[in-house]
CSV table of C-alpha atoms in Angstrom, one decimal:
chain,number,residue,atom,x,y,z
A,1,UNK,CA,64.5,120.7,117.1
A,2,UNK,CA,63.2,117.2,117.5
A,3,UNK,CA,60.8,116.7,120.3
A,4,UNK,CA,61.4,113.9,122.8
A,5,UNK,CA,58.9,111.2,123.5
A,6,UNK,CA,58.2,109.9,126.9
A,7,UNK,CA,57.0,106.3,126.9
A,8,UNK,CA,56.3,103.8,129.6
A,9,UNK,CA,57.3,100.2,128.8
A,10,UNK,CA,57.0,97.0,130.8
A,11,UNK,CA,59.9,94.6,131.0
A,12,UNK,CA,59.7,91.5,133.2
A,13,UNK,CA,56.7,92.8,135.0
A,14,UNK,CA,58.3,96.2,135.9
A,15,UNK,CA,57.4,99.5,134.3
A,16,UNK,CA,60.1,101.8,133.0
A,17,UNK,CA,59.8,105.3,131.6
A,18,UNK,CA,61.9,105.9,128.6
A,19,UNK,CA,62.6,109.2,126.9
A,20,UNK,CA,63.8,109.3,123.3
A,21,UNK,CA,63.5,111.0,120.0
A,22,UNK,CA,62.1,107.9,118.3
A,23,UNK,CA,58.4,107.4,117.9
A,24,UNK,CA,56.3,105.9,120.6
A,25,UNK,CA,55.7,102.8,118.5
A,26,UNK,CA,59.4,102.2,118.0
A,27,UNK,CA,60.2,102.6,121.7
A,28,UNK,CA,57.3,100.2,122.5
A,29,UNK,CA,58.6,97.7,119.9
A,30,UNK,CA,62.1,97.8,121.4
A,31,UNK,CA,60.7,97.3,124.9
A,32,UNK,CA,58.6,94.4,123.8
A,33,UNK,CA,61.6,92.8,122.2
A,34,UNK,CA,63.7,93.1,125.4
A,35,UNK,CA,60.7,91.9,127.5
A,36,UNK,CA,60.4,88.8,125.3
A,37,UNK,CA,64.1,88.0,125.4
A,38,UNK,CA,64.2,88.4,129.2
A,39,UNK,CA,61.1,86.3,129.7
A,40,UNK,CA,62.7,83.5,127.5
A,41,UNK,CA,65.7,83.5,129.8
A,42,UNK,CA,63.6,83.6,133.0
A,43,UNK,CA,61.4,80.7,131.7
A,44,UNK,CA,64.5,78.5,131.2
A,45,UNK,CA,65.6,79.2,134.7
A,46,UNK,CA,63.1,80.8,137.0
A,47,UNK,CA,65.6,81.0,139.9
A,48,UNK,CA,67.6,83.8,138.2
A,49,UNK,CA,67.4,87.2,139.7
A,50,UNK,CA,66.0,90.0,137.6
A,51,UNK,CA,69.5,91.7,137.4
A,52,UNK,CA,71.2,88.4,136.2
A,53,UNK,CA,68.4,87.9,133.7
A,54,UNK,CA,68.9,91.4,132.5
A,55,UNK,CA,72.6,90.8,132.1
A,56,UNK,CA,72.0,87.6,130.2
A,57,UNK,CA,69.4,89.4,128.0
A,58,UNK,CA,72.0,92.1,127.3
A,59,UNK,CA,74.5,89.4,126.3
A,60,UNK,CA,72.0,87.7,124.0
A,61,UNK,CA,71.0,90.9,122.4
A,62,UNK,CA,74.6,91.9,121.9
A,63,UNK,CA,75.3,88.5,120.4
A,64,UNK,CA,72.3,89.0,118.0
A,65,UNK,CA,73.6,92.4,117.2
A,66,UNK,CA,77.1,91.3,116.3
A,67,UNK,CA,75.9,88.3,114.3
A,68,UNK,CA,73.6,90.6,112.4
A,69,UNK,CA,76.4,93.1,111.8
A,70,UNK,CA,78.7,90.3,110.5
A,71,UNK,CA,75.9,89.1,108.3
A,72,UNK,CA,75.4,92.6,107.0
A,73,UNK,CA,79.1,92.9,106.2
A,74,UNK,CA,79.0,89.6,104.4
A,75,UNK,CA,75.9,90.6,102.5
A,76,UNK,CA,77.5,93.9,101.5
A,77,UNK,CA,80.5,92.1,100.2
A,78,UNK,CA,78.2,89.7,98.3
A,79,UNK,CA,76.3,92.6,96.9
A,80,UNK,CA,79.5,94.2,95.8
A,81,UNK,CA,80.6,91.0,94.1
A,82,UNK,CA,77.2,90.6,92.4
A,83,UNK,CA,77.4,94.3,91.2
A,84,UNK,CA,80.9,93.7,89.8
A,85,UNK,CA,79.7,90.6,88.0
A,86,UNK,CA,76.6,92.4,86.7
A,87,UNK,CA,78.9,95.2,85.3
A,88,UNK,CA,81.2,92.6,83.7
A,89,UNK,CA,78.2,90.9,82.1
A,90,UNK,CA,76.8,94.2,80.9
A,91,UNK,CA,80.1,95.0,79.2
A,92,UNK,CA,80.2,91.5,77.8
A,93,UNK,CA,76.6,91.8,76.5
A,94,UNK,CA,77.4,95.1,74.8
A,95,UNK,CA,80.5,93.6,73.2
A,96,UNK,CA,78.5,90.6,72.0
A,97,UNK,CA,75.8,92.8,70.6
A,98,UNK,CA,78.4,94.8,68.7
A,99,UNK,CA,80.0,91.5,67.5
A,100,UNK,CA,76.5,90.2,66.5
A,101,UNK,CA,75.8,93.4,64.6
A,102,UNK,CA,79.1,92.9,62.6
A,103,UNK,CA,78.4,89.3,62.0
A,104,UNK,CA,74.8,90.0,60.9
A,105,UNK,CA,76.0,92.6,58.4
A,106,UNK,CA,78.7,90.2,57.2
A,107,UNK,CA,76.0,87.4,56.9
A,108,UNK,CA,73.7,89.7,54.9
A,109,UNK,CA,76.6,90.6,52.5
A,110,UNK,CA,77.5,86.9,52.1
A,111,UNK,CA,73.9,86.0,51.4
A,112,UNK,CA,73.6,88.7,48.7
A,113,UNK,CA,76.9,87.5,47.2
A,114,UNK,CA,75.6,83.9,47.3
A,115,UNK,CA,72.4,84.9,45.6
A,116,UNK,CA,74.4,86.8,42.9
A,117,UNK,CA,76.7,83.9,42.3
A,118,UNK,CA,73.7,81.5,42.2
A,119,UNK,CA,72.1,83.7,39.5
A,120,UNK,CA,75.4,83.8,37.6
A,121,UNK,CA,75.7,80.0,37.9
A,122,UNK,CA,72.1,79.6,36.6
A,123,UNK,CA,73.0,81.8,33.6
A,124,UNK,CA,76.1,79.7,32.9
A,125,UNK,CA,74.1,76.5,33.1
A,126,UNK,CA,71.5,77.9,30.7
A,127,UNK,CA,74.2,79.0,28.4
A,128,UNK,CA,75.8,75.5,28.6
A,129,UNK,CA,72.4,73.9,28.0
A,130,UNK,CA,71.8,76.0,25.0
A,131,UNK,CA,75.3,75.4,23.6
A,132,UNK,CA,74.9,71.6,24.2
A,133,UNK,CA,71.5,71.5,22.5
A,134,UNK,CA,72.9,73.5,19.6
A,135,UNK,CA,75.9,71.0,19.3
A,136,UNK,CA,73.6,68.0,19.5
A,137,UNK,CA,71.2,69.5,16.9
A,138,UNK,CA,74.1,70.2,14.6
A,139,UNK,CA,75.4,66.8,15.1
A,140,UNK,CA,72.0,65.2,14.5
A,141,UNK,CA,71.4,67.4,11.5
A,142,UNK,CA,74.6,66.0,10.0
A,143,UNK,CA,72.9,62.6,10.1
A,144,UNK,CA,70.1,62.7,7.7
A,145,UNK,CA,67.5,60.2,8.4
């Protein structure tokens, strides 16, 4: 069973004893937050009664709470959209890697084929050069000088 903490906090110059399961530090932090909010309201209009200042503080804190909750909902939706986009990009990345692997293999095959054909072309050129020299030599040998 969780033990309860008894903490004295000061709000608008009055001491209040709070009992809760949260830590002393947390309860003090909450009390300090309310005290600051209430003092802001009282500083703007020092004629307000403590009870009216407390009501206005409660309204302001509730407003902050609801705005924060709306922001949280919006951030969760944004996070969900970002996660969906991330998943889509991961799938696209995987697909592109596979496609790249296929293209790399095809490129390697084509480069080997090109090297083979260039070698064959070189042999054909050498053969043509030898044949041309032979024809020229035979033609020249027919002309005795």
